Coordinates of C-alpha atoms in Angstrom, one line a residue:
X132 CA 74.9 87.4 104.2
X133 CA 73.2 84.2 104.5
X134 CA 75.1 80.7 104.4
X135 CA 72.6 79.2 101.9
X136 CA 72.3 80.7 98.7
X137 CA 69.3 77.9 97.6
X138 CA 66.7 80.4 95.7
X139 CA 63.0 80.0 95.6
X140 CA 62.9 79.5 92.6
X141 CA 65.8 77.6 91.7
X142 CA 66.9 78.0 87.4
X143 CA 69.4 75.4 86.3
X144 CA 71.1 75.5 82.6
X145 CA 72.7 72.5 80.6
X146 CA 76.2 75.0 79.7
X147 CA 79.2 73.8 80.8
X148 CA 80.9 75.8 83.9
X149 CA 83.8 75.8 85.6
X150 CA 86.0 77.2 88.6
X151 CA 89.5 76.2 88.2
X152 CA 92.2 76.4 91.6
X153 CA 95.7 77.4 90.5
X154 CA 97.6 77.4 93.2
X155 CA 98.6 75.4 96.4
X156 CA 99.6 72.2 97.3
X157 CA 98.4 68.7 96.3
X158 CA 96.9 68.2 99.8
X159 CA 95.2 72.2 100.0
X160 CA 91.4 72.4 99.1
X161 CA 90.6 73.3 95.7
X162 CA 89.4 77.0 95.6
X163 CA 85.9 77.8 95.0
X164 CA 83.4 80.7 95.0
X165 CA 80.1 81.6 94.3
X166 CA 79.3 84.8 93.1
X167 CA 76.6 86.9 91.5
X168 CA 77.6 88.1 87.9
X169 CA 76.1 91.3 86.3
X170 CA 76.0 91.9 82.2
X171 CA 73.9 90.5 79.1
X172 CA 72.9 87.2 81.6
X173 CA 72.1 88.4 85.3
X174 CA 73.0 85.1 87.8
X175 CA 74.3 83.6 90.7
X176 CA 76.8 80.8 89.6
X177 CA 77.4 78.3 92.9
X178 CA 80.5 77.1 94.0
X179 CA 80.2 74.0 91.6
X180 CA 79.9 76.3 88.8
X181 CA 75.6 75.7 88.0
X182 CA 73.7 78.3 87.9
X183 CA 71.6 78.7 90.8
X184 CA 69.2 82.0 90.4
X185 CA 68.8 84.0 87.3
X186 CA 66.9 87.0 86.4
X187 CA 65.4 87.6 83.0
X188 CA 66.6 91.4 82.4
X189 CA 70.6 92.3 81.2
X190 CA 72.1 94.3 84.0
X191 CA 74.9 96.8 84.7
X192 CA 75.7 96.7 88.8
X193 CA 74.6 94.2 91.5
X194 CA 74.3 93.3 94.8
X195 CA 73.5 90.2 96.8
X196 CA 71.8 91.9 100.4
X197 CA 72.0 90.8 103.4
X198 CA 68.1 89.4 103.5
X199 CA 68.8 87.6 100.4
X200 CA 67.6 90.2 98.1
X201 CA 69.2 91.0 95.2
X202 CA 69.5 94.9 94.2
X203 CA 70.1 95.9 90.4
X204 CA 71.0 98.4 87.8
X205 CA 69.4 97.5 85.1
X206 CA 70.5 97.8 81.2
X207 CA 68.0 98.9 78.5
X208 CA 66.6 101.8 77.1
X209 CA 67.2 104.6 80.2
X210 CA 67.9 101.9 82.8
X211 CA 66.3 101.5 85.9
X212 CA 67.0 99.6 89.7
X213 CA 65.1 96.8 91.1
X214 CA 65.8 94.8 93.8
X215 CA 63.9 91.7 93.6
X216 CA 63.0 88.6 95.6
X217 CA 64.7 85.2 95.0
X218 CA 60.9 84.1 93.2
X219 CA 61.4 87.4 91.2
X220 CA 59.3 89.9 93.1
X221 CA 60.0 93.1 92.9
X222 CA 60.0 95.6 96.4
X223 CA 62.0 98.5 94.9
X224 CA 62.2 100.0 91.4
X225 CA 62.8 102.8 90.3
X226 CA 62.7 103.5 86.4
X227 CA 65.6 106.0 84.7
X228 CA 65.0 109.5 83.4
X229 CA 68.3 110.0 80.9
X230 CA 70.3 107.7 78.7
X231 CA 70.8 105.2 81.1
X232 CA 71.6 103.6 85.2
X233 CA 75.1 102.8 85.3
X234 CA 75.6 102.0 89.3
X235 CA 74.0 101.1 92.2
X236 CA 74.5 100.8 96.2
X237 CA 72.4 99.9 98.9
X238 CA 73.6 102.3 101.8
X239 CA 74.0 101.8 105.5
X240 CA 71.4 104.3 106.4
X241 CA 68.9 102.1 104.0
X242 CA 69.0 104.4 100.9
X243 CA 69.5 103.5 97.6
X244 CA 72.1 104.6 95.5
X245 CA 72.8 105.2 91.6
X246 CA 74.1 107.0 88.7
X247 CA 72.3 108.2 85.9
X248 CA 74.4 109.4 82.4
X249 CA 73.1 111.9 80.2
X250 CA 72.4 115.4 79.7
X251 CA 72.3 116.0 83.4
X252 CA 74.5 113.2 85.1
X253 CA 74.1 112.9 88.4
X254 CA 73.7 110.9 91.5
X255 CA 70.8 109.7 93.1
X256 CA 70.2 109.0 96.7
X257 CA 66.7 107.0 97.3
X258 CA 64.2 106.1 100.0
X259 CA 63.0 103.4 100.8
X260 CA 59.7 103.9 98.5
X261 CA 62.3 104.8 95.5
X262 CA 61.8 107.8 95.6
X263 CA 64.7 110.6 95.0
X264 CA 66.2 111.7 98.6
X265 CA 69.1 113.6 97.4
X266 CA 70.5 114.4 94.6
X267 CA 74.6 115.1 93.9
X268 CA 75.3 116.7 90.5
X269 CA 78.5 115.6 88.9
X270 CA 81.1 117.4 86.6
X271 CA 81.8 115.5 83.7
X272 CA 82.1 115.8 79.6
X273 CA 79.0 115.7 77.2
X274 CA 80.9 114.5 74.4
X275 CA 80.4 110.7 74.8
X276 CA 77.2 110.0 76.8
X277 CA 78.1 106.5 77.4
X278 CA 81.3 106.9 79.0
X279 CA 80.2 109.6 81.2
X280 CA 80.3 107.1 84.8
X281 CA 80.6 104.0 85.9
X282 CA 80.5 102.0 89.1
X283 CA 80.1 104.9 91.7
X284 CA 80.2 104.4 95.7
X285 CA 79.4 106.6 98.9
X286 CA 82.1 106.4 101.0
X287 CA 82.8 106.1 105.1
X288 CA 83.0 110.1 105.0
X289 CA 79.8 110.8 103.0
X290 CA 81.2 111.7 99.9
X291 CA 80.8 109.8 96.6
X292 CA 83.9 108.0 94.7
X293 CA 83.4 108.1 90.7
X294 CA 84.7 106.4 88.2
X295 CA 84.7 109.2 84.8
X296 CA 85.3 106.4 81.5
X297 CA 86.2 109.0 79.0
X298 CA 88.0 111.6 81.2
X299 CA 90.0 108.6 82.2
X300 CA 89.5 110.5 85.9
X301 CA 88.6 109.2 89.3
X302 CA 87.0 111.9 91.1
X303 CA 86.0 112.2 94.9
X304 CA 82.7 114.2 95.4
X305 CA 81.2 115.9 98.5
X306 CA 77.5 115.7 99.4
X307 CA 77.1 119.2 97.7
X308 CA 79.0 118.5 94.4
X309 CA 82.4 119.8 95.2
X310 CA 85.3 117.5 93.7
X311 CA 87.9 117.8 96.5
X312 CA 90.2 115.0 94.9
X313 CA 90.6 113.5 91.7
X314 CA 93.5 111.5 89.8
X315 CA 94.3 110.4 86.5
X316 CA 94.0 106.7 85.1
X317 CA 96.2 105.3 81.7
X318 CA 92.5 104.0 80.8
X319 CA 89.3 104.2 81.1
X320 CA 88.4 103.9 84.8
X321 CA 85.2 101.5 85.7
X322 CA 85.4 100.6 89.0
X323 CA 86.8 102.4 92.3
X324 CA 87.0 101.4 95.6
X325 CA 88.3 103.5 98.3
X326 CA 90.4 100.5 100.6
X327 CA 90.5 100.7 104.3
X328 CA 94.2 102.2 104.6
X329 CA 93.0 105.1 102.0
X330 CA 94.1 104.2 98.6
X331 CA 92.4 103.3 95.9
X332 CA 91.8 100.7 93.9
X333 CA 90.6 101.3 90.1
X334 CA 90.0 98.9 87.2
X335 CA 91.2 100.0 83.7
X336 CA 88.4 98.4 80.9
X337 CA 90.3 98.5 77.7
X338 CA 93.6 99.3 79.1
X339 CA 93.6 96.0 81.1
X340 CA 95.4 97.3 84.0
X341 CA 94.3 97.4 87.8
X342 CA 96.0 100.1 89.7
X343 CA 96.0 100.9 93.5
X344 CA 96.7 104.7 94.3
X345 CA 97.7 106.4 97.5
X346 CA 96.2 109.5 98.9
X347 CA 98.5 111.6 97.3
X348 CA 97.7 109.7 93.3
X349 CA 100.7 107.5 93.5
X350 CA 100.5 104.2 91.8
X351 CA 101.4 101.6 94.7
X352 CA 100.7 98.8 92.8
X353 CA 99.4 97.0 89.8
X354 CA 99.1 94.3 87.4
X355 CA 98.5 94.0 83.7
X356 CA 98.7 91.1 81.2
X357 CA 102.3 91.9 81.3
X358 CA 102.9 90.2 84.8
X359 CA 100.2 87.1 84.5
X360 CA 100.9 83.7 81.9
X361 CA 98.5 83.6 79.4
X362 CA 97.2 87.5 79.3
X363 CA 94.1 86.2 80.9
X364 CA 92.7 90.4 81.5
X365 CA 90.2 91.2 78.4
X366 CA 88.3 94.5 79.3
X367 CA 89.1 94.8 83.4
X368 CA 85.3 96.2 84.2
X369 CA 84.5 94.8 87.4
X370 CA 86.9 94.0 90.3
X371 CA 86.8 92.9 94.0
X372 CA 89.1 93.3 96.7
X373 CA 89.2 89.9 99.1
X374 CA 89.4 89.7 102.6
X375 CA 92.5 87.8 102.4
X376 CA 93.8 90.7 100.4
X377 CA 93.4 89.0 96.7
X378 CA 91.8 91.0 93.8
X379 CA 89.5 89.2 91.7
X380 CA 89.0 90.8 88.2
X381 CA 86.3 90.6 85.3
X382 CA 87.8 90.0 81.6
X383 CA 84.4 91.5 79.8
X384 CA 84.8 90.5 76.7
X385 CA 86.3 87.1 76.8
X386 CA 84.1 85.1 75.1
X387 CA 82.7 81.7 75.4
X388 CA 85.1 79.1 77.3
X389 CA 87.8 82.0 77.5
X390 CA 88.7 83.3 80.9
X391 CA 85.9 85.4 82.5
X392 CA 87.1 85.9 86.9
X393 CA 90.6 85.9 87.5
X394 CA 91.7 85.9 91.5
X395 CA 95.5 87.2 92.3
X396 CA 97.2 87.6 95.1
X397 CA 99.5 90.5 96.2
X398 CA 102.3 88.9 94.2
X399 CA 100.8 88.6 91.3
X400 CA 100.4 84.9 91.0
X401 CA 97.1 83.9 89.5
X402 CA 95.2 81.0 92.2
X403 CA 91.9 81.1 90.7
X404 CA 89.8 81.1 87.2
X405 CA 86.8 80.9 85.9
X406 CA 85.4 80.1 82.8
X407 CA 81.9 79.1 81.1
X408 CA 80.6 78.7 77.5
X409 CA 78.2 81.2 77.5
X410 CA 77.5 83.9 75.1
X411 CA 77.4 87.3 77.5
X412 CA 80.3 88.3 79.1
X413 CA 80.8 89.1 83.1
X414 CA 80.5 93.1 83.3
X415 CA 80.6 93.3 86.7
X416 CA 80.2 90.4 89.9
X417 CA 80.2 89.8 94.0
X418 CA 82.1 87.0 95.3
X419 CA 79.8 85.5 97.8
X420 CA 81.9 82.9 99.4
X421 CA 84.5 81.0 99.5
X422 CA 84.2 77.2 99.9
X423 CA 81.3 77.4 100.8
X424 CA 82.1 79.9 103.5
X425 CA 80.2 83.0 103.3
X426 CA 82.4 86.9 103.1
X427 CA 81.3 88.2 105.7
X428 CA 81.4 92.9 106.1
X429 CA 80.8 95.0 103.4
X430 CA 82.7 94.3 99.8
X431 CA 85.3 96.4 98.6
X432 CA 83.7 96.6 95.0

């Protein structure tokens, strides 16, 4: 990722922001981040809170690339990915065929890939022209459209990680379809992200719970509002594991100059917030750095 994130065309708003450090001594740097945030306002919010790049479409899933790119799954009637220049041109897009796009992943081989929900949900896999490579069918329920997927991921091993809202189900998916392992959530499950030692990490919307599982579905460890002052978690949809280990959660519908980001660490103590007195919430984000300093590797989101 690149150490400046100064767009072409640069979009500035008079709301107030804010990043707030929680932890540390007097002496310790104040904790910053920038990040890219994803829902009814699509932006990158710098380090000092202004916003620094917006687009003017509502959007699901999102991705700051490494060539400065950004790559989005749009909202809207059947949703559709982009990924658009920092001036707002567009080099990929691909427009949705059901009810709507709910995910999308720029893969190492250069593909594209996304979710569509509807009467056929499926994966999608595509090239570099946007058009479909591959396509994965999934097995979900037909009751509640909507709530069929959300943010789903190719893994290391090829298969696909998926997030099932209203089956409250995380399944594992090979190339082919096959589900070859699955586990239950308390609520419904968002986001999923397969960690480097094997577990898994899922977000709980509604529930506001964040769970990590081992292989074998055992909950290793979580946090609720029932472990963090001030019940700061409002509808957990997007989370991010750090480099430095701490998970950085999405309160969705906290509304204007309530918490939006909140970053934890292993123990549960709370060492960074983020707020603003904007009308949309923060669906789902990418922290881009930290101080200034850029994350370097693939996210865990």
């Amino acid at each position: 990722m690149r150490a400046s994130l100064a767009p072409l065309a640069l979009l500035l708003t008079g709301a107030a922001l804010a990043g707030t450090s929680l932890a540390g001594k007097a002496d310790e740097p104040k904790i910053t981040h920038s990040f890219l945030s994803t829902g009814g306002e699509t932006r990158i919010v710098g380090g000092d809170g202004k916003v620094i790049w917006q687009y003017p479409r509502s959007s699901r899933d999102g991705w700051v690339l490494p060539n400065g790119n950004i790559l989005l799954a749009l909202g809207g009637e059947r949703g559709a990915v982009v990924e658009v220049t920092r001036d707002g041109k567009k080099v990929l897009e691909y427009q949705g065929t059901q009810s709507e796009v709910d995910t999308v992943q720029r893969l190492r081989d250069g593909r594209t890939l996304l979710t569509e929900a509807g009467p056929k949900p499926r994966l999608l896999e595509l090239d570099a022209e946007g058009k479909i490579a591959k396509e994965v069918p999934l097995t979900t329920q037909m009751e509640n459209i909507h709530l069929q997927q959300r943010m789903s991921r190719k893994l290391r091993n090829g298969n696909y990680l998926v997030p099932h809202a209203f089956e409250k189900k995380v399944k594992e998916y090979t190339p082919d379809g096959k589900v070859v392992w699955e586990v239950a959530t308390p609520n419904w499950p968002f986001t999923a992200i397969r960690l480097p030692d094997g577990n898994t990490l899922i977000s709980c919307t509604v529930g506001n719970v964040v769970i990590e599982v081992n292989p074998k579905g055992e909950t290793v460890w979580s946090v609720s509002n029932d472990d963090l002052p001030g019940k700061p978690l409002d509808d957990c949809c997007g989370v991010q594991r750090l480099p430095n280990g701490n998970t950085v959660i999405t309160s969705y519908h906290a509304g204007p100059n309530a918490t939006r980001l909140t970053e934890i660490t292993r123990d549960k103590k709370i060492v960074w917030t983020y707020t603003d007195d904007r009308p949309s919430g923060i669906h789902h984000f990418q922290i881009l750095d930290t101080n200034g300093v850029p994350l370097m590797g693939r996210p865990l989101r």
